[in-house]
Short mmCIF file of C-alpha atoms in Angstrom, two decimals:
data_model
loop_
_atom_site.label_atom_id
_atom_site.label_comp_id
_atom_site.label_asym_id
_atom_site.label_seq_id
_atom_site.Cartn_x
_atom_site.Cartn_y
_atom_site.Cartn_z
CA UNK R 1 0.00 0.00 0.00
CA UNK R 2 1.42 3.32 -0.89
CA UNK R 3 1.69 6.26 1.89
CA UNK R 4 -1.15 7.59 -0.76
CA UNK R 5 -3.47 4.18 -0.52
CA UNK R 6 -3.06 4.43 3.64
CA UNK R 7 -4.11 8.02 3.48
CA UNK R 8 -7.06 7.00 1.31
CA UNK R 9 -8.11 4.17 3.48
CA UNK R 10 -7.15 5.95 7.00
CA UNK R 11 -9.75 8.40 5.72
CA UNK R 12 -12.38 5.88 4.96
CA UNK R 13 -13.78 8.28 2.30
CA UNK R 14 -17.51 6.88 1.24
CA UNK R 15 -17.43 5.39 -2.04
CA UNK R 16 -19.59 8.81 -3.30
CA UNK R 17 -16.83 10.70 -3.74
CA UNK R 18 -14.56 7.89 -5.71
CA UNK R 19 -14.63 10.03 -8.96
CA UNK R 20 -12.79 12.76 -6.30
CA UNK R 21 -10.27 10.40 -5.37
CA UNK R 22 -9.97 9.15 -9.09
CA UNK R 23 -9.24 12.97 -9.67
CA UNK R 24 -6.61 13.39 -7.09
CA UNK R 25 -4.82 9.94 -7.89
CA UNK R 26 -4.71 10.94 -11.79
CA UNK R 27 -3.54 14.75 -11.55
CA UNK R 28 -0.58 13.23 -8.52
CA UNK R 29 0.58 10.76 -11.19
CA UNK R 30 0.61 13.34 -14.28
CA UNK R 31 2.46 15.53 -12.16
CA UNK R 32 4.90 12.38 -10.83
CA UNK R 33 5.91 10.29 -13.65
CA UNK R 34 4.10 12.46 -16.73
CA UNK R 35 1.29 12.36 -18.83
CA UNK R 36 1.84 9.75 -21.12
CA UNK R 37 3.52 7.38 -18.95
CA UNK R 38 0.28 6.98 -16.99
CA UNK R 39 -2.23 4.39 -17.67
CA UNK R 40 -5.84 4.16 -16.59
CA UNK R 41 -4.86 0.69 -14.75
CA UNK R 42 -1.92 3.33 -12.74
CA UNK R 43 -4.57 5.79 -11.50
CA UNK R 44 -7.34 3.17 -10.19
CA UNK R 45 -4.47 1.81 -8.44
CA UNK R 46 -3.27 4.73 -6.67
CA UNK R 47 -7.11 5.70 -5.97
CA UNK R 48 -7.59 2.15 -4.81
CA UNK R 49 -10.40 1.15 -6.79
CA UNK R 50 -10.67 -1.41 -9.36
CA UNK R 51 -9.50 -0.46 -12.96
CA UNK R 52 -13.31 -1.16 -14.09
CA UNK R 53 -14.27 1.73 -11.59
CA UNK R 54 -12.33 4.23 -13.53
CA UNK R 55 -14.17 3.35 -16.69
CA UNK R 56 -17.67 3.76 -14.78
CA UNK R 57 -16.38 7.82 -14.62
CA UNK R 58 -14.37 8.15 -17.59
CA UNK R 59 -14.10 7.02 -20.95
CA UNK R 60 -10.90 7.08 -21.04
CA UNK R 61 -7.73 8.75 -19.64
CA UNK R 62 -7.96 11.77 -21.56
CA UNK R 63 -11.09 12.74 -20.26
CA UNK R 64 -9.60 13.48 -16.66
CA UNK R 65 -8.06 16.53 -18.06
CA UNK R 66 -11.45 17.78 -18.77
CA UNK R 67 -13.08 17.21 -15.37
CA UNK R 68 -13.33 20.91 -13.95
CA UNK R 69 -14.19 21.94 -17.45
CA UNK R 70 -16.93 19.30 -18.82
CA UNK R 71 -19.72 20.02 -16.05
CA UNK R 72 -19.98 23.98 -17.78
CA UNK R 73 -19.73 22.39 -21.30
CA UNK R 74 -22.30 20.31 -20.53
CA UNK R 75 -24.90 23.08 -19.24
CA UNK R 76 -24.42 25.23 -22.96
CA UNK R 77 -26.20 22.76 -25.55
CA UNK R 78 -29.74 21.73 -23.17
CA UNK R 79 -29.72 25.95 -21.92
CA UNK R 80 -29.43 27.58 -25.58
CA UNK R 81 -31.74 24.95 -26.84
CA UNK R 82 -34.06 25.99 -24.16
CA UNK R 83 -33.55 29.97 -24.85
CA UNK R 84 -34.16 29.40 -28.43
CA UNK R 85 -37.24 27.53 -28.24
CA UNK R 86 -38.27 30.30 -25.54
CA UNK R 87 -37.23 33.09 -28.23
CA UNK R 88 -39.30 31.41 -31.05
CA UNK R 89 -42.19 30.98 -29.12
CA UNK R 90 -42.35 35.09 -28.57
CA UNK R 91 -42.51 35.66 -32.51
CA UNK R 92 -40.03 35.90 -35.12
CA UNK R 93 -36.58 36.89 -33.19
CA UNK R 94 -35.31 40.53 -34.21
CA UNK R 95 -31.83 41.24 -34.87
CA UNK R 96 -29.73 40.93 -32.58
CA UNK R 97 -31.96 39.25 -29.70
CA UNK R 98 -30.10 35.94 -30.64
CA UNK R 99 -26.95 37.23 -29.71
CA UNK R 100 -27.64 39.52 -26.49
CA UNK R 101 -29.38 35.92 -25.43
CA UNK R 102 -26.44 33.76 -26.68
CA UNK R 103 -24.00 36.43 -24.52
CA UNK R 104 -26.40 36.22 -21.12
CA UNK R 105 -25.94 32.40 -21.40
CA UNK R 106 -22.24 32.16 -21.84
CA UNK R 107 -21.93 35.31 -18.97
CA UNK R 108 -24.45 33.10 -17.05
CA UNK R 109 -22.59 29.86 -17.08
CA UNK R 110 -19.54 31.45 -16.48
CA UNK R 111 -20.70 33.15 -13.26
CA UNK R 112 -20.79 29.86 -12.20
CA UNK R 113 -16.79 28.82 -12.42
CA UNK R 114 -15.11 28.16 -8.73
CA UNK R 115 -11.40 29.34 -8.47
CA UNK R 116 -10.61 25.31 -7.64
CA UNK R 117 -11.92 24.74 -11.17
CA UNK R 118 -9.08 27.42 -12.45
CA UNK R 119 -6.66 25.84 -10.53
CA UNK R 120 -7.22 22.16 -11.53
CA UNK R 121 -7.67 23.51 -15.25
CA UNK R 122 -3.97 25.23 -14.98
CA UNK R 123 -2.26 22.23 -13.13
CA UNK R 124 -3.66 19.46 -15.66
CA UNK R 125 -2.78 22.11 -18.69
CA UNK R 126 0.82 22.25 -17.76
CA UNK R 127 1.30 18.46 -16.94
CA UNK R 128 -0.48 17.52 -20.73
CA UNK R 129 0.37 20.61 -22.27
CA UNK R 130 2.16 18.69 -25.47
CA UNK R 131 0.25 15.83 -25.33
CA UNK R 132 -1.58 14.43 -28.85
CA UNK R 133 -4.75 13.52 -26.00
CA UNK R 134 -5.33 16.94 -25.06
CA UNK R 135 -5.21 18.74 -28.57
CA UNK R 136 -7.52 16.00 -29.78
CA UNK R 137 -10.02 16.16 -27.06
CA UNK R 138 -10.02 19.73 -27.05
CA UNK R 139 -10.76 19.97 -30.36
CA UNK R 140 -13.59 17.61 -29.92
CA UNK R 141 -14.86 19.46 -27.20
CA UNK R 142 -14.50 23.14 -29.29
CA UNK R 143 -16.21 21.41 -32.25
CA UNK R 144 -19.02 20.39 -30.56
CA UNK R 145 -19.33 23.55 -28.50
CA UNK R 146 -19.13 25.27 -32.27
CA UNK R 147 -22.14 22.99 -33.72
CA UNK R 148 -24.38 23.82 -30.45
CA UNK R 149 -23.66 27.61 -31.22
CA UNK R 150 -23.84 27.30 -34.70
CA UNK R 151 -27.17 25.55 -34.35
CA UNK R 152 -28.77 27.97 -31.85
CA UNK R 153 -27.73 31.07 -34.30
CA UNK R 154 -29.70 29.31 -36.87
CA UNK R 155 -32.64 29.56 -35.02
CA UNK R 156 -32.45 33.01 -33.20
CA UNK R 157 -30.36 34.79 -35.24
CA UNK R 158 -31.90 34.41 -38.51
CA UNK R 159 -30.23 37.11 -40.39
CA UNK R 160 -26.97 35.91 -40.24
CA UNK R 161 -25.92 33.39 -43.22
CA UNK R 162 -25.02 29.57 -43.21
CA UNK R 163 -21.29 30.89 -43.25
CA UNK R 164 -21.44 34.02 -40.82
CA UNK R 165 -23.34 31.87 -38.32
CA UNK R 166 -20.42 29.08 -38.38
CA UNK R 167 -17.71 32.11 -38.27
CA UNK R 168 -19.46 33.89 -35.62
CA UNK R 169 -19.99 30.60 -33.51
CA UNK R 170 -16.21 29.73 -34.13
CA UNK R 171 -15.60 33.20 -33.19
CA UNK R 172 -16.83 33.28 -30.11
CA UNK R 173 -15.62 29.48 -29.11
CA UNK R 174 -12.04 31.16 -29.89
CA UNK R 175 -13.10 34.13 -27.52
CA UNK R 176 -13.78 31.73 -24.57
CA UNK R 177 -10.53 29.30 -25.19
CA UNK R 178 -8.21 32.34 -24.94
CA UNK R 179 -9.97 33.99 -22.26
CA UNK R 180 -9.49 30.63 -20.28
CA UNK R 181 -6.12 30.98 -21.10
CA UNK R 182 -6.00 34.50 -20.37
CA UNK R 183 -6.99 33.84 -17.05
CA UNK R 184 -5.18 31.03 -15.92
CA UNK R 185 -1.83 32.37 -16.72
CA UNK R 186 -2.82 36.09 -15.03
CA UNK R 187 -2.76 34.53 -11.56
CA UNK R 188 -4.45 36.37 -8.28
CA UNK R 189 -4.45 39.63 -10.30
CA UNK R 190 -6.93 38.70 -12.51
CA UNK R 191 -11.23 39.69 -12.72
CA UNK R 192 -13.90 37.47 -12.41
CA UNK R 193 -13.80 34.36 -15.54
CA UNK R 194 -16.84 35.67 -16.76
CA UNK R 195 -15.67 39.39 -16.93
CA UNK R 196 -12.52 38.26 -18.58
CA UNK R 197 -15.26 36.12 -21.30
CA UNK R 198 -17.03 39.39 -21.52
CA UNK R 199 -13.68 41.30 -22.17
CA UNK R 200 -12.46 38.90 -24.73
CA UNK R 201 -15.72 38.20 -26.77
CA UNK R 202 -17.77 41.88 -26.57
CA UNK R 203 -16.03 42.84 -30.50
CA UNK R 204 -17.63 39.24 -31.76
CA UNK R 205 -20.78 40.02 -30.24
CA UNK R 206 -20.62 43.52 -31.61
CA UNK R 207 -19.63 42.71 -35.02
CA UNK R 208 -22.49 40.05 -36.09
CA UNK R 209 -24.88 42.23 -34.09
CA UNK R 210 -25.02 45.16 -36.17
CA UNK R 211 -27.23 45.85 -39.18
CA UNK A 1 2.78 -6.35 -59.42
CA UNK A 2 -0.63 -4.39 -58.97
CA UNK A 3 -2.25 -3.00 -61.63
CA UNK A 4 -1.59 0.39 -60.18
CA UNK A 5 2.09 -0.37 -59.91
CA UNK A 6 2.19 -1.32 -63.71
CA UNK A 7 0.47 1.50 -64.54
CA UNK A 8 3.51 3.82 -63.09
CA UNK A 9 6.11 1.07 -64.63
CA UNK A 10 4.68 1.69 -67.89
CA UNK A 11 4.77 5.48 -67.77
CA UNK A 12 7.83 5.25 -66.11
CA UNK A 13 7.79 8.46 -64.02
CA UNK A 14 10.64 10.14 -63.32
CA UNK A 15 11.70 9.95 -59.46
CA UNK A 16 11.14 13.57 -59.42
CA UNK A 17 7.52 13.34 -59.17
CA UNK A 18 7.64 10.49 -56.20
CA UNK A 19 5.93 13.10 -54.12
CA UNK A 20 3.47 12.85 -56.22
CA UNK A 21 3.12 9.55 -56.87
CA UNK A 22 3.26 8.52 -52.92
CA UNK A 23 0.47 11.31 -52.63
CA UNK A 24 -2.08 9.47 -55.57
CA UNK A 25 -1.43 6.10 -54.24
CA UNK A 26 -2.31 7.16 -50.48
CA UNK A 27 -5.31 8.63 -51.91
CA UNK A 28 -6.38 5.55 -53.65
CA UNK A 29 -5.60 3.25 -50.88
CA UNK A 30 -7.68 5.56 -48.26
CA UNK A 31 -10.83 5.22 -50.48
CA UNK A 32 -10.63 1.57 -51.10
CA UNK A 33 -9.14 0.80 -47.60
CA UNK A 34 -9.57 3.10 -45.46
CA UNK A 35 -7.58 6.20 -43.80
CA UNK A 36 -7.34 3.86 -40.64
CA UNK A 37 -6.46 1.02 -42.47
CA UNK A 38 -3.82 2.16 -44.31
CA UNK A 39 -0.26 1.92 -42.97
CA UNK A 40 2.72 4.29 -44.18
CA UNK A 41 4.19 0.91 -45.98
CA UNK A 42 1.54 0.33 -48.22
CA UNK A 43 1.66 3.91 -49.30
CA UNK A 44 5.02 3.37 -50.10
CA UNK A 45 4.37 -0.04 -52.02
CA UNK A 46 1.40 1.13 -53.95
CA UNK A 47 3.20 3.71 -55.01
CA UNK A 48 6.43 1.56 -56.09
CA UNK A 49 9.23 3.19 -54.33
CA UNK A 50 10.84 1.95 -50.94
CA UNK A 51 9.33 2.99 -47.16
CA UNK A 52 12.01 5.24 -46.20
CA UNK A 53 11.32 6.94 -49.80
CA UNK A 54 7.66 7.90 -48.27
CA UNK A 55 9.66 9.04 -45.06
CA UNK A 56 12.14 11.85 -47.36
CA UNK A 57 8.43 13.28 -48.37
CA UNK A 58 6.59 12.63 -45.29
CA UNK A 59 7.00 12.77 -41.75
CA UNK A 60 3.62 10.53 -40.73
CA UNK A 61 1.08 9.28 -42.61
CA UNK A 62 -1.34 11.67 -41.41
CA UNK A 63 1.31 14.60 -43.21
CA UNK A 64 -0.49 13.06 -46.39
CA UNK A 65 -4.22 14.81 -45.29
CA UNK A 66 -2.61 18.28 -45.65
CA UNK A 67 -0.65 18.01 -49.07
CA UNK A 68 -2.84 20.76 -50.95
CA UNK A 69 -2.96 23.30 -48.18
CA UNK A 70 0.83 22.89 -45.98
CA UNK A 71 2.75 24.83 -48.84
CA UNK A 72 -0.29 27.52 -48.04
CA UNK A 73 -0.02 27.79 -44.61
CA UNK A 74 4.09 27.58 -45.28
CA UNK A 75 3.67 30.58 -46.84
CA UNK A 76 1.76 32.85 -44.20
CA UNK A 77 4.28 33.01 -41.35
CA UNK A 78 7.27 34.24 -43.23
CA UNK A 79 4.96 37.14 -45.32
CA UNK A 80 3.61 38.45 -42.44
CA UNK A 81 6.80 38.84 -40.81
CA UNK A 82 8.16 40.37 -44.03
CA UNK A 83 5.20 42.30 -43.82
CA UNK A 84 5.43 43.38 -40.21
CA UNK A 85 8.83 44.56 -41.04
CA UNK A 86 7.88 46.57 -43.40
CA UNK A 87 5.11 48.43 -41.70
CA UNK A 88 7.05 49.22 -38.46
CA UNK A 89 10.27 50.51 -40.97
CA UNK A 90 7.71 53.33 -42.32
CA UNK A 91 6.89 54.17 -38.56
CA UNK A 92 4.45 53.62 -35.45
CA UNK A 93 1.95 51.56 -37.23
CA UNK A 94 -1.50 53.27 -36.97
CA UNK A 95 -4.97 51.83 -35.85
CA UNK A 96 -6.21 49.13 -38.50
CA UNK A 97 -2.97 49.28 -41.14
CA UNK A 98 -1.56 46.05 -39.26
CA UNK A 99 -4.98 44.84 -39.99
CA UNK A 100 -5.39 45.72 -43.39
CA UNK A 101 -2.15 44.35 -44.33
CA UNK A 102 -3.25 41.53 -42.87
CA UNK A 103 -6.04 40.83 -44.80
CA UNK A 104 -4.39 41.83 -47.66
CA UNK A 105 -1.78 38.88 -47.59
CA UNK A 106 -4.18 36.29 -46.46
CA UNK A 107 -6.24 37.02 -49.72
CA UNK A 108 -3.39 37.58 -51.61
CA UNK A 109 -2.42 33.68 -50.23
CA UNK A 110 -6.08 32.59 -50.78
CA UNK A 111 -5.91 33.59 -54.71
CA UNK A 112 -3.00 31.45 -54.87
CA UNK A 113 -5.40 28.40 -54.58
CA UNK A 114 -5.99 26.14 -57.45
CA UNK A 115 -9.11 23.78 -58.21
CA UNK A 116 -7.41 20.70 -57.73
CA UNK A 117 -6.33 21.74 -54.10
CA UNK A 118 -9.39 22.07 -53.51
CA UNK A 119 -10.82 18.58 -55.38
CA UNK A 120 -7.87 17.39 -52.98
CA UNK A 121 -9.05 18.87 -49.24
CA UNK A 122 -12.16 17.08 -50.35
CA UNK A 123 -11.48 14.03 -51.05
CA UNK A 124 -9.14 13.55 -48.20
CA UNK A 125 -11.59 15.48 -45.92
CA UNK A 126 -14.13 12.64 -46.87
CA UNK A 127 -11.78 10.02 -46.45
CA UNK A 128 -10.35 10.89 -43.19
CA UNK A 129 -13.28 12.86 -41.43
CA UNK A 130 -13.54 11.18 -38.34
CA UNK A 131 -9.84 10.23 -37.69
CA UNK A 132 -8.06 11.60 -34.68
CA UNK A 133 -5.26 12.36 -36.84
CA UNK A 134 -7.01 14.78 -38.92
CA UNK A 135 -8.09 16.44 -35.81
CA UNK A 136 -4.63 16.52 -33.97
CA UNK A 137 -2.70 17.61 -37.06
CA UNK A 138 -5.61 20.09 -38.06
CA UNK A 139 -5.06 21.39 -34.38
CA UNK A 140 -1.87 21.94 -34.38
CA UNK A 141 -1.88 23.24 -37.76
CA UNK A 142 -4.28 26.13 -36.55
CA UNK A 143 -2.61 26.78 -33.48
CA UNK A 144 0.68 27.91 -35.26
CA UNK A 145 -1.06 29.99 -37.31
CA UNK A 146 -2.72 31.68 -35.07
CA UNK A 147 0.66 32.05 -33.14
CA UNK A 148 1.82 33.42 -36.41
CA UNK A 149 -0.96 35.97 -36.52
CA UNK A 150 -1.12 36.72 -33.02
CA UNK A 151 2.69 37.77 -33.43
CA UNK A 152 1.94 39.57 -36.18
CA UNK A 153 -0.31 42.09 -34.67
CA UNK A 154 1.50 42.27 -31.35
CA UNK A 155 4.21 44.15 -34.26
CA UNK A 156 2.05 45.50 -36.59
CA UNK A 157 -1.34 46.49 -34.99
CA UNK A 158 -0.22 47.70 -31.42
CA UNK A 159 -3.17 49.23 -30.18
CA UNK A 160 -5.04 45.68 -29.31
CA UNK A 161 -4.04 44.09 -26.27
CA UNK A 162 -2.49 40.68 -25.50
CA UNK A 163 -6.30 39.00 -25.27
CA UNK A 164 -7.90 40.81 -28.29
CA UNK A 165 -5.10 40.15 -30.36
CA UNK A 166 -5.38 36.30 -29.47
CA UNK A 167 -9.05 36.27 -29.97
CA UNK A 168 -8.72 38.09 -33.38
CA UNK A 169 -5.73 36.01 -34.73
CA UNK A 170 -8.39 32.69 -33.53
CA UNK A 171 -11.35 34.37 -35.33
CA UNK A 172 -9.55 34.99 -38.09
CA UNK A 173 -8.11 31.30 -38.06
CA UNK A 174 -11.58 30.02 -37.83
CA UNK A 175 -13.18 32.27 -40.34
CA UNK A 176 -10.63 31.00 -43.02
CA UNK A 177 -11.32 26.96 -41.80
CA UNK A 178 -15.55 27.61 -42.17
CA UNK A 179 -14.71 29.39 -45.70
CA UNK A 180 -12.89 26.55 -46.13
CA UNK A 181 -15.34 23.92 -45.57
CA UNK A 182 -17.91 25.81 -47.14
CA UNK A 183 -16.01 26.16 -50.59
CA UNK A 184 -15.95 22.77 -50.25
CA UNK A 185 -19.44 21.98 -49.70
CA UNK A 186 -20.54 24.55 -52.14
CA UNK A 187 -19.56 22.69 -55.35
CA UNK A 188 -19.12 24.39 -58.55
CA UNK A 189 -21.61 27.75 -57.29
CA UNK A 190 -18.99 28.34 -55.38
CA UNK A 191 -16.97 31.91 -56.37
CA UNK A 192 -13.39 32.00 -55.81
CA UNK A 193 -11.50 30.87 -52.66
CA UNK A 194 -10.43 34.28 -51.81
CA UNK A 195 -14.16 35.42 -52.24
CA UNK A 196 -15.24 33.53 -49.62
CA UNK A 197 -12.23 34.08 -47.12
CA UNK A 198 -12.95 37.65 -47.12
CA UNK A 199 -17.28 37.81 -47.01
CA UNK A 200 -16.48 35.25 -43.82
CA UNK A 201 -14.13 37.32 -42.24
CA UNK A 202 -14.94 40.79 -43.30
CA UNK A 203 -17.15 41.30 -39.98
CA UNK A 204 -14.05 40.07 -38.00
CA UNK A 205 -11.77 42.73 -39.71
CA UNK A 206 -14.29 45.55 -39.31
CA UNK A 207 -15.21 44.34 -35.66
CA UNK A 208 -10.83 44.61 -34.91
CA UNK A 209 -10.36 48.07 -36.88
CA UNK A 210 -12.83 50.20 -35.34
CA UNK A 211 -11.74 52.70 -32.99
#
């Protein structure tokens, strides 16, 4: 048993919170040994769980990298879906309403980002910062992030074009990556995450908005 | 001997068109095989010339999905520094000429592009859509441009700040990659390549320019 393993067990946590422990054992070993050279078999180990517990949270390794990140990704499809089918139903959207409503949302959800989230975000960026997994799954992640704006635009924003609405929506998925970025790397001096969104994505919301 | 290997016997290429040979046969073996499928080897044996042949041309097999648009995107890091040069020789760069001269070489670049590139990106776009190496090596292939961008304006357009420039260099990135796609898509309606760069990222331009 590893000093890690007696800690674990001295602490009897309740089996509720083995995703947590699944968390901690992954981001200790991707700061120990690196990235790559961790398996999925490495970190149920050093959680002390069984490998096939890891794969009842996680698809696969990669998608610990993502775990402060995916519960906010997860809220933007179902709400914009939601605020669409709220705009439609009050008549034929004017001009701009698709946008201010696309720009609450995003503010909204990013209200909602803890400074632990930051903090995991920045330590699991550095330890898989050159990694193939995290370019691929983050373009998976931007992409679909992309179609859900993309598809939203369609419907509330009904002046913009096929092309502007896939620009705009890449536009503003851009925004939010390097305000992420932004944030992480400007430490305690930094705003709130959603006033550094705000900052980096008011010119794209400006720019499709106008006549 | 395949029937594809007799066919280059008989026309007896000269080796100075391997490159392009090595590119056809990968082509053909993705569409009857698979992108998956298909190892660097066969490449090479389809296309009659030894493995470490495909590896003087090639650095992965996945290199192969970018033929028709690496010598573009070769091209836009050392003409914008060229460029930046330039502007800051003539003096302090004022609001929007960094910008302007930016959009001037990207659809100077964009006129560059010929049919068959574009017959090509299709094809291999088809072929390879839901690999993770056309992701990863489409990510990376973004993210250096927009470092190339981002670099640019930190020269040439001073008055943006470290985040705006970032989000503008990514907007501009993904304007280009939806024009892209949507030349594609559009079949022979489509107008030029250049065309349809700048109507998806003249709002972007405008949006960066403005006082």
């Amino acid at each position: 048993m590893t000093e890690h393993e007696e800690r674990v067990a001295r602490r009897g946590r309740p089996s509720a919170s083995s995703r947590e422990t699944l968390e901690e054992a992954a981001l200790e070993l991707f700061l120990e040994q690196g990235y790559e050279q961790t398996s999925a078999s490495d970190i149920a180990r050093r959680a002390g769980v069984a490998r096939s517990s890891f794969f009842n949270y996680f698809t696969a390794k990669a998608d610990v990298l993502w775990v402060g990140l995916d519960p906010l990704l997860a809220e933007v499809p179902p709400r914009l879906e939601a605020a669409a089918t709220e705009l439609v139903a009050g008549g034929a959207p004017k001009r701009g309403d698709g946008l201010a409503t696309l720009r609450k949302v995003l503010l909204e959800i990013a209200d909602t980002v803890q400074p632990e989230t930051v903090r995991w975000a920045g330590s699991l960026r550095s330890v898989a910062g050159t990694s193939a997994d995290l370019a691929a799954t983050g373009t998976k992640r931007a992409l679909a992030q992309q179609s859900a704006l993309t598809d939203f635009l369609a419907r509330a924003e009904p002046g913009l074009g096929r092309l502007q609405r896939t620009v705009c929506a890449g536009s503003i998925i851009s925004a939010t990556i390097a305000a992420t970025v932004f944030w992480i790397e400007e430490g305690p001096t930094r705003g709130s995450f959603s006033s550094v969104v705000d900052e980096a994505s008011a010119p794209i919301f400006l720019a499709y908005s106008a006549e």
